[in-house]
Tab-separated table of C-alpha atoms and ligand atoms in Angstrom:
chain	number	residue	atom	x	y	z
A	1	MET	CA	178.669	121.038	79.150
A	2	ARG	CA	180.364	119.628	82.204
A	3	LYS	CA	179.664	121.435	85.481
A	4	GLN	CA	181.480	121.249	88.807
A	5	CYS	CA	179.929	121.024	92.248
A	6	ALA	CA	181.683	123.064	94.925
A	7	ILE	CA	180.744	120.793	97.839
A	8	GLU	CA	181.139	117.452	96.026
A	9	LYS	CA	179.680	114.576	98.079
A	10	LYS	CA	179.732	116.492	101.387
A	11	CYS	CA	175.924	116.677	101.397
A	12	GLY	CA	175.563	112.980	100.490
A	13	GLY	CA	173.175	113.855	97.652
A	14	CYS	CA	175.065	112.273	94.737
A	15	GLN	CA	178.171	110.230	94.001
A	16	PHE	CA	179.368	111.115	90.501
A	17	ILE	CA	178.751	114.834	90.086
A	18	ASN	CA	182.347	115.817	89.326
A	19	LYS	CA	183.216	112.664	87.383
A	20	GLY	CA	181.352	113.638	84.212
A	21	TYR	CA	178.052	112.227	82.960
A	22	GLU	CA	179.457	109.834	80.346
A	23	ALA	CA	181.706	108.207	82.937
A	24	SER	CA	178.759	107.699	85.291
A	25	LEU	CA	176.709	106.063	82.515
A	26	GLU	CA	179.590	103.787	81.626
A	27	TYR	CA	179.841	102.730	85.270
A	28	LYS	CA	176.105	101.999	85.387
A	29	ASN	CA	176.230	100.042	82.108
A	30	LYS	CA	178.983	97.793	83.459
A	31	LYS	CA	177.116	97.338	86.726
A	32	MET	CA	173.886	96.300	84.968
A	33	LYS	CA	175.670	93.917	82.586
A	34	LYS	CA	177.249	92.168	85.550
A	35	LEU	CA	174.069	92.112	87.602
A	36	PHE	CA	172.003	90.404	84.876
A	37	GLU	CA	174.877	88.247	83.538
A	38	GLU	CA	173.481	84.939	84.792
A	39	PHE	CA	170.302	85.281	82.680
A	40	HIS	CA	172.160	85.540	79.326
A	41	VAL	CA	169.811	88.268	78.059
A	42	ASN	CA	170.250	91.573	76.196
A	43	VAL	CA	171.100	94.273	78.669
A	44	HIS	CA	170.507	97.428	76.650
A	45	PRO	CA	172.694	100.510	77.117
A	46	ILE	CA	171.233	102.747	79.771
A	47	GLU	CA	168.864	105.452	78.510
A	48	GLY	CA	170.692	108.576	79.663
A	49	ALA	CA	169.098	111.961	80.244
A	50	LYS	CA	169.250	114.638	77.541
A	51	ASN	CA	170.050	117.108	80.291
A	52	PRO	CA	171.434	115.310	83.340
A	53	TYR	CA	171.423	118.480	85.457
A	54	GLY	CA	168.541	120.269	87.191
A	55	TYR	CA	166.218	117.267	87.134
A	56	ARG	CA	165.032	117.055	90.740
A	57	ASN	CA	161.491	118.398	91.026
A	58	LYS	CA	161.405	117.820	94.790
A	59	THR	CA	163.870	119.276	97.281
A	60	ILE	CA	163.920	119.204	101.064
A	61	VAL	CA	166.362	121.389	102.987
A	62	ALA	CA	166.975	122.344	106.603
A	63	PHE	CA	168.117	125.766	107.819
A	64	ASP	CA	170.780	126.600	110.374
A	65	HIS	CA	170.577	129.507	112.816
A	66	GLN	CA	172.429	131.769	110.370
A	67	TYR	CA	169.632	131.021	107.877
A	68	HIS	CA	171.893	129.010	105.564
A	69	TYR	CA	170.066	126.131	103.927
A	70	GLY	CA	171.330	122.692	103.040
A	71	LEU	CA	171.091	118.999	103.838
A	72	TYR	CA	171.993	117.544	107.208
A	73	GLU	CA	175.421	115.935	107.247
A	74	GLU	CA	175.060	112.168	107.545
A	75	SER	CA	174.151	111.069	111.104
A	76	SER	CA	174.605	114.595	112.457
A	77	HIS	CA	172.565	117.732	113.076
A	78	ARG	CA	174.964	119.963	111.150
A	79	VAL	CA	173.507	121.568	108.026
A	80	VAL	CA	175.917	121.377	105.063
A	81	PRO	CA	175.157	124.716	103.380
A	82	TYR	CA	175.196	125.094	99.614
A	83	ASP	CA	174.421	127.868	97.206
A	84	THR	CA	173.031	126.055	94.178
A	85	CYS	CA	172.701	122.317	93.646
A	86	LEU	CA	173.355	121.111	90.094
A	87	LEU	CA	170.623	118.496	90.416
A	88	HIS	CA	167.829	120.814	91.520
A	89	ASP	CA	165.450	122.384	89.112
A	90	GLU	CA	167.049	125.844	88.761
A	91	LYS	CA	164.072	127.769	90.156
A	92	THR	CA	164.277	125.780	93.377
A	93	ASP	CA	167.469	127.348	94.674
A	94	GLN	CA	166.363	130.849	93.646
A	95	ILE	CA	163.222	130.313	95.713
A	96	LEU	CA	165.229	128.967	98.651
A	97	LYS	CA	167.490	132.028	98.545
A	98	LYS	CA	164.442	134.269	98.789
A	99	ILE	CA	163.025	132.194	101.656
A	100	SER	CA	166.344	132.492	103.472
A	101	GLN	CA	166.280	136.304	103.042
A	102	LEU	CA	162.719	136.532	104.355
A	103	PHE	CA	163.403	134.208	107.288
A	104	ARG	CA	166.299	136.489	108.213
A	105	LYS	CA	164.246	139.656	107.716
A	106	TYR	CA	161.380	138.400	109.887
A	107	ARG	CA	163.699	136.628	112.355
A	108	VAL	CA	161.847	133.382	111.887
A	109	SER	CA	162.581	130.831	114.590
A	110	ILE	CA	164.580	127.831	113.332
A	111	TYR	CA	164.189	124.403	114.941
A	112	ASP	CA	167.110	122.937	116.849
A	113	PRO	CA	166.892	119.125	116.590
A	114	ARG	CA	169.273	118.654	119.558
A	115	LYS	CA	166.995	120.564	121.915
A	116	SER	CA	163.717	119.871	120.061
A	117	ARG	CA	163.011	123.612	120.249
A	118	GLY	CA	162.263	126.326	117.687
A	119	ASP	CA	159.881	126.380	114.721
A	120	ILE	CA	160.989	125.776	111.136
A	121	ARG	CA	162.356	122.241	110.678
A	122	HIS	CA	162.471	121.905	106.904
A	123	VAL	CA	161.388	123.572	103.697
A	124	LEU	CA	160.072	121.404	100.886
A	125	ILE	CA	159.899	122.726	97.327
A	126	ARG	CA	157.981	120.814	94.666
A	127	ARG	CA	158.043	121.919	91.052
A	128	ALA	CA	155.652	120.903	88.322
A	129	VAL	CA	158.109	121.413	85.484
A	130	LYS	CA	155.686	120.997	82.600
A	131	THR	CA	153.189	123.563	83.902
A	132	ASN	CA	155.742	125.736	85.735
A	133	GLN	CA	153.930	125.645	89.065
A	134	THR	CA	155.616	125.578	92.472
A	135	LEU	CA	154.468	124.368	95.867
A	136	VAL	CA	156.332	125.612	98.958
A	137	THR	CA	155.845	123.686	102.198
A	138	LEU	CA	157.187	125.064	105.475
A	139	VAL	CA	157.554	122.226	107.965
A	140	SER	CA	157.233	123.628	111.454
A	141	ASN	CA	157.183	122.520	115.054
A	142	ASN	CA	154.590	125.262	115.643
A	143	LYS	CA	150.978	125.344	114.437
A	144	VAL	CA	151.220	129.126	114.015
A	145	PHE	CA	153.415	130.898	111.474
A	146	ASN	CA	153.438	134.540	112.495
A	147	GLY	CA	153.576	136.985	109.610
A	148	SER	CA	152.448	134.380	107.098
A	149	LYS	CA	150.452	136.944	105.078
A	150	ASN	CA	153.512	139.120	104.437
A	151	PHE	CA	155.683	136.094	103.785
A	152	CYS	CA	153.249	134.722	101.187
A	153	LYS	CA	152.823	138.139	99.589
A	154	GLU	CA	156.552	138.699	99.183
A	155	MET	CA	157.206	135.151	97.976
A	156	THR	CA	154.476	135.128	95.343
A	157	LYS	CA	155.383	138.601	94.157
A	158	ALA	CA	158.976	137.515	93.589
A	159	PHE	CA	157.934	134.144	92.103
A	160	PRO	CA	154.499	134.220	90.449
A	161	ASP	CA	154.856	130.502	89.648
A	162	ILE	CA	154.408	129.738	93.384
A	163	LYS	CA	150.792	128.588	93.281
A	164	SER	CA	150.542	127.386	96.853
A	165	ILE	CA	152.286	127.736	100.237
A	166	VAL	CA	151.506	125.231	102.976
A	167	LEU	CA	152.399	124.987	106.653
A	168	ASN	CA	152.993	121.368	107.616
A	169	VAL	CA	153.102	120.794	111.361
A	170	ASN	CA	155.526	118.179	112.636
A	171	GLN	CA	155.986	118.015	116.397
A	172	ARG	CA	157.509	114.539	116.472
A	173	LYS	CA	161.005	114.114	117.825
A	174	THR	CA	162.141	111.899	114.957
A	175	SER	CA	163.889	112.579	111.651
A	176	ILE	CA	160.700	111.944	109.625
A	177	VAL	CA	160.254	115.153	107.645
A	178	LEU	CA	156.490	115.669	107.288
A	179	GLY	CA	153.800	115.731	109.962
A	180	ASP	CA	150.130	114.810	109.462
A	181	TYR	CA	148.480	118.204	110.028
A	182	GLU	CA	148.595	120.838	107.279
A	183	LYS	CA	147.309	124.363	106.969
A	184	VAL	CA	147.147	126.066	103.585
A	185	LEU	CA	148.648	129.560	103.827
A	186	TYR	CA	148.220	130.476	100.154
A	187	GLY	CA	146.539	128.863	97.132
A	188	LYS	CA	144.887	125.438	97.076
A	189	GLY	CA	147.440	123.296	98.865
A	190	PHE	CA	148.526	121.484	95.699
A	191	ILE	CA	149.902	122.029	92.198
A	192	ILE	CA	149.141	120.285	88.909
A	193	ASP	CA	151.689	118.723	86.565
A	194	GLU	CA	151.408	117.039	83.173
A	195	LEU	CA	152.940	113.667	82.451
A	196	CYS	CA	152.463	111.614	79.271
A	197	GLY	CA	149.483	113.779	78.275
A	198	LEU	CA	147.623	113.409	81.597
A	199	THR	CA	147.407	115.797	84.544
A	200	PHE	CA	148.450	114.889	88.081
A	201	LYS	CA	147.832	116.634	91.372
A	202	ILE	CA	150.894	117.054	93.592
A	203	SER	CA	150.572	117.931	97.277
A	204	SER	CA	153.366	117.930	99.842
A	205	LYS	CA	152.752	114.293	100.764
A	206	SER	CA	152.004	112.838	97.312
A	207	PHE	CA	154.391	110.386	95.782
A	208	TYR	CA	155.492	111.712	92.404
A	209	GLN	CA	158.425	110.704	90.225
A	210	ILE	CA	161.419	113.005	90.801
A	211	ASN	CA	162.667	113.277	87.209
A	212	HIS	CA	159.847	114.317	84.879
A	213	ASP	CA	161.477	113.767	81.481
A	214	GLN	CA	163.159	110.467	82.306
A	215	CYS	CA	159.914	109.279	83.861
A	216	GLU	CA	158.099	109.914	80.581
A	217	ALA	CA	160.781	107.906	78.772
A	218	LEU	CA	160.441	105.060	81.304
A	219	TYR	CA	156.627	105.003	81.051
A	220	ASP	CA	156.758	105.128	77.236
A	221	LYS	CA	158.970	102.054	77.289
A	222	THR	CA	156.703	100.307	79.808
A	223	LEU	CA	153.697	100.974	77.627
A	224	SER	CA	155.424	99.896	74.419
A	225	LEU	CA	156.221	96.522	76.024
A	226	LEU	CA	152.538	95.784	76.697
A	227	LYS	CA	151.108	93.765	73.809
A	228	ASN	CA	147.374	94.123	73.381
A	229	PRO	CA	146.530	94.429	77.090
A	230	GLN	CA	142.905	93.756	78.031
A	231	LYS	CA	142.470	93.303	81.762
A	232	VAL	CA	145.423	94.916	83.533
A	233	LEU	CA	146.538	94.818	87.138
A	234	ASP	CA	148.842	97.750	88.035
A	235	THR	CA	150.446	96.710	91.316
A	236	TYR	CA	152.342	99.150	93.575
A	237	CYS	CA	150.550	101.825	91.544
A	238	GLY	CA	151.330	104.948	93.650
A	239	ILE	CA	149.105	107.803	92.461
A	240	GLY	CA	148.025	105.703	89.481
A	241	THR	CA	150.327	107.089	86.807
A	242	ILE	CA	151.273	103.915	84.895
A	243	GLY	CA	147.790	102.386	85.139
A	244	MET	CA	146.130	105.563	83.908
A	245	ILE	CA	148.482	105.790	80.946
A	246	ALA	CA	147.897	102.077	80.210
A	247	SER	CA	144.115	102.570	80.470
A	248	LYS	CA	144.183	104.229	77.039
A	249	LYS	CA	145.302	100.905	75.534
A	250	ALA	CA	143.362	98.492	77.760
A	251	LYS	CA	139.732	97.526	78.401
A	252	GLU	CA	139.999	97.635	82.168
A	253	VAL	CA	142.690	98.475	84.727
A	254	ILE	CA	142.853	97.851	88.465
A	255	GLY	CA	145.512	99.712	90.466
A	256	VAL	CA	146.655	98.455	93.875
A	257	GLU	CA	148.604	100.493	96.377
A	258	ARG	CA	149.149	100.346	100.136
A	259	ASN	CA	149.410	104.089	100.837
A	260	ARG	CA	146.012	105.647	101.542
A	261	ASP	CA	147.060	109.197	100.563
A	262	ALA	CA	148.349	107.930	97.220
A	263	ILE	CA	145.029	106.149	96.558
A	264	LYS	CA	143.155	109.363	97.320
A	265	ASP	CA	145.355	111.232	94.818
A	266	ALA	CA	144.895	108.402	92.293
A	267	ASN	CA	141.100	108.750	92.504
A	268	ASP	CA	141.314	112.545	92.137
A	269	ASN	CA	143.588	112.120	89.118
A	270	LYS	CA	141.233	109.574	87.589
A	271	ALA	CA	138.321	112.038	87.912
A	272	SER	CA	140.181	115.066	86.582
A	273	ASN	CA	141.389	113.087	83.569
A	274	HIS	CA	137.887	111.643	82.936
A	275	ILE	CA	139.098	108.043	82.897
A	276	ASN	CA	136.316	105.530	83.405
A	277	ASN	CA	137.985	102.156	82.953
A	278	ILE	CA	140.279	102.213	85.995
A	279	LYS	CA	139.619	101.364	89.643
A	280	PHE	CA	141.992	101.822	92.598
A	281	ILE	CA	142.189	99.568	95.616
A	282	CYS	CA	144.052	100.305	98.833
A	283	ASP	CA	145.712	97.076	99.947
A	284	ASP	CA	149.035	95.384	100.430
A	285	ALA	CA	150.014	94.128	96.969
A	286	THR	CA	150.839	90.592	98.161
A	287	GLU	CA	147.620	90.254	100.182
A	288	PHE	CA	145.603	91.531	97.228
A	289	MET	CA	147.289	89.079	94.844
A	290	LYS	CA	146.628	86.185	97.217
A	291	LYS	CA	142.921	87.107	97.355
A	292	GLN	CA	142.732	87.406	93.565
A	293	ALA	CA	144.396	84.011	93.180
A	294	SER	CA	141.993	82.344	95.602
A	295	MET	CA	139.063	83.892	93.691
A	296	LYS	CA	140.549	82.602	90.427
A	297	ALA	CA	140.319	86.116	88.984
A	298	SER	CA	141.459	86.576	85.415
A	299	TYR	CA	144.039	89.116	84.219
A	300	ASP	CA	146.041	88.920	81.007
A	301	THR	CA	148.510	91.634	82.048
A	302	ILE	CA	150.311	92.487	85.278
A	303	ILE	CA	152.392	95.610	85.749
A	304	MET	CA	154.536	95.740	88.856
A	305	ASP	CA	156.604	98.627	90.172
A	306	PRO	CA	157.586	97.719	93.742
A	307	PRO	CA	159.789	99.790	96.079
A	308	ARG	CA	163.548	99.104	96.320
A	309	THR	CA	162.917	96.052	98.485
A	310	GLY	CA	161.236	94.363	95.514
A	311	SER	CA	158.207	92.068	95.593
A	312	THR	CA	157.590	88.853	97.566
A	313	LYS	CA	157.635	85.101	96.926
A	314	GLU	CA	153.933	84.947	97.814
A	315	PHE	CA	153.160	87.635	95.244
A	316	ILE	CA	154.950	85.578	92.589
A	317	GLN	CA	153.194	82.367	93.699
A	318	ALA	CA	149.869	84.175	93.245
A	319	VAL	CA	150.967	85.241	89.742
A	320	LYS	CA	151.504	81.563	88.953
A	321	ILE	CA	147.831	80.873	89.719
A	322	LEU	CA	146.549	83.992	87.911
A	323	ASN	CA	148.639	82.958	84.901
A	324	PRO	CA	148.770	86.276	82.949
A	325	LYS	CA	150.268	86.130	79.439
A	326	GLN	CA	152.526	89.134	80.101
A	327	ILE	CA	154.131	90.920	83.037
A	328	VAL	CA	156.033	94.178	82.875
A	329	TYR	CA	158.299	94.623	85.865
A	330	VAL	CA	159.566	98.176	86.510
A	331	SER	CA	162.205	98.303	89.213
A	332	CYS	CA	163.990	101.005	91.177
A	333	GLY	CA	166.119	98.308	92.840
A	334	PRO	CA	167.643	96.066	90.169
A	335	ASP	CA	169.274	93.825	92.828
A	336	THR	CA	165.913	92.788	94.225
A	337	GLN	CA	164.484	92.592	90.714
A	338	VAL	CA	167.130	89.968	89.892
A	339	ARG	CA	166.089	88.019	93.013
A	340	ASP	CA	162.424	88.180	91.923
A	341	LEU	CA	163.194	87.300	88.285
A	342	LYS	CA	164.748	84.028	89.456
A	343	GLU	CA	161.424	83.197	91.133
A	344	PHE	CA	159.523	84.101	87.966
A	345	LYS	CA	161.789	81.775	86.003
A	346	LYS	CA	160.883	78.920	88.354
A	347	ILE	CA	157.167	79.408	87.594
A	348	GLY	CA	157.695	79.412	83.828
A	349	TYR	CA	158.175	83.085	82.838
A	350	THR	CA	161.063	84.108	80.606
A	351	PHE	CA	162.518	87.407	79.448
A	352	THR	CA	164.985	88.426	76.771
A	353	ASP	CA	165.739	92.110	77.358
A	354	VAL	CA	166.561	94.480	80.194
A	355	TYR	CA	166.076	98.218	79.649
A	356	PRO	CA	167.945	100.402	82.157
A	357	PHE	CA	166.990	104.075	82.627
A	358	ASP	CA	168.998	106.803	84.286
A	359	MET	CA	166.251	108.308	86.431
A	360	PHE	CA	168.679	109.831	88.931
A	361	PRO	CA	171.751	111.090	87.038
A	362	PHE	CA	174.994	111.332	89.032
A	363	THR	CA	173.673	109.058	91.794
A	364	GLU	CA	174.186	105.291	92.233
A	365	HIS	CA	170.597	104.503	91.285
A	366	VAL	CA	169.351	102.795	88.121
A	367	GLU	CA	165.771	101.950	87.147
A	368	THR	CA	165.150	98.868	84.954
A	369	VAL	CA	162.216	97.548	82.930
A	370	VAL	CA	161.722	93.898	81.962
A	371	ARG	CA	158.915	92.221	80.042
A	372	LEU	CA	158.170	88.636	81.075
A	373	ASP	CA	156.296	86.128	78.906
A	374	LYS	CA	154.684	82.842	79.813
A	375	LYS	CA	156.820	80.101	78.263
B	1	LIG	N1	154.058	102.957	90.040
B	1	LIG	C1	154.127	104.213	90.765
B	1	LIG	C2	154.764	104.097	92.144
B	1	LIG	C3	156.010	103.292	92.268
B	1	LIG	S1	156.858	103.476	93.806
B	1	LIG	C4	154.820	105.276	89.926
B	1	LIG	O1	155.419	104.977	88.901
B	1	LIG	O2	154.759	106.447	90.275
B	1	LIG	C5	156.357	102.080	94.708
B	1	LIG	C6	154.987	102.201	95.330
B	1	LIG	O3	154.707	100.985	96.020
B	1	LIG	C7	154.852	103.308	96.371
B	1	LIG	O4	153.741	104.109	96.027
B	1	LIG	C8	154.607	102.566	97.695
B	1	LIG	O5	153.707	103.238	98.563
B	1	LIG	C9	153.986	101.274	97.205
B	1	LIG	N2	154.144	100.092	98.090
B	1	LIG	C10	155.208	99.751	98.831
B	1	LIG	N3	155.011	98.570	99.424
B	1	LIG	C11	153.785	98.154	99.052
B	1	LIG	C12	153.014	96.977	99.340
B	1	LIG	N4	153.493	96.013	100.117
B	1	LIG	N5	151.802	96.864	98.770
B	1	LIG	C13	151.319	97.841	97.967
B	1	LIG	N6	151.997	98.966	97.666
B	1	LIG	C14	153.212	99.116	98.198
């Protein structure tokens, strides 16, 4: 059923919401065909979402002084208020409404970014959709949240699925949302979700894929493209999701990731899932690859899932030395993937198929998976 957004595009959150889902998929299909044209390969039709609405399991909003919540208008400090967002998990906006009521009731101080004064800067909601658990993070300019006991009591009474409420303190004068210091006001400070049969811990700072169901589809495809993996290198591994799923099929997996918090989560996830054949290393992926190449390490399989900026020439040069039989390249930035695939071609890797996934329905973004083989 087609739905209409009342504030179309004003919040900058998505581009196609009122155009209809089929039309947005058609647009993305054409875009991908054109992007990969020069390789003369099969660009498969994009894997669309069964339900393209309500998929975002992470939402960050700001409040204005009338306690309306919304996103900041682009390059301004004006909050664009909304009632319900068609992309948010439906519980999210119900929870935000309740928070808004309580903020008003307790006259909570709201931060003014122009004057760098006031308390609450943002509210972050994270939902574990498979386990129906919610984490609420109040981002404040103040280390103290007066009345937190009552606030937590009323919130958890209204929404028993709220398993934790955290105060994140951010006193920086920049637009970065989260600060370093956190105080748990209720619960354990994290929630647990299930993905591809494994459990993952989600805290306010953890990286976690936004669209649960499409992520499972993307990982299933990634895994199905790995042929008899033995020694696997999962580069840009985040909290270890792909590597841990691949560890069921492989002898040994090494995950590499630059973000220290993500590595900590990866190790916790490894322990809680009782996986013994995976190891995580905190390093820059290119630097790590260069070291592995100079040590003449041996891997038959490389998985790579870099950020939108893609990988590097040095990374690909190190792959040439490591000489794995297969590489699966997952990309959230197909433009930079195309750039990198040209480099892989130069070192003797070929591919025949591109699998696009609609991880972020109604937005511009497309995620693609490619399997590369040594010629
Ligand atoms: N594979 C994971 C994460 C993919 S997102 C998943 O599916 O959930 C890309 C990851 O690359 C992020 O976790 C980011 O922190 C990490 N990253 C970005 N640049 C990096 C670099 N130069 N070296 C290592 N990791 C990097």
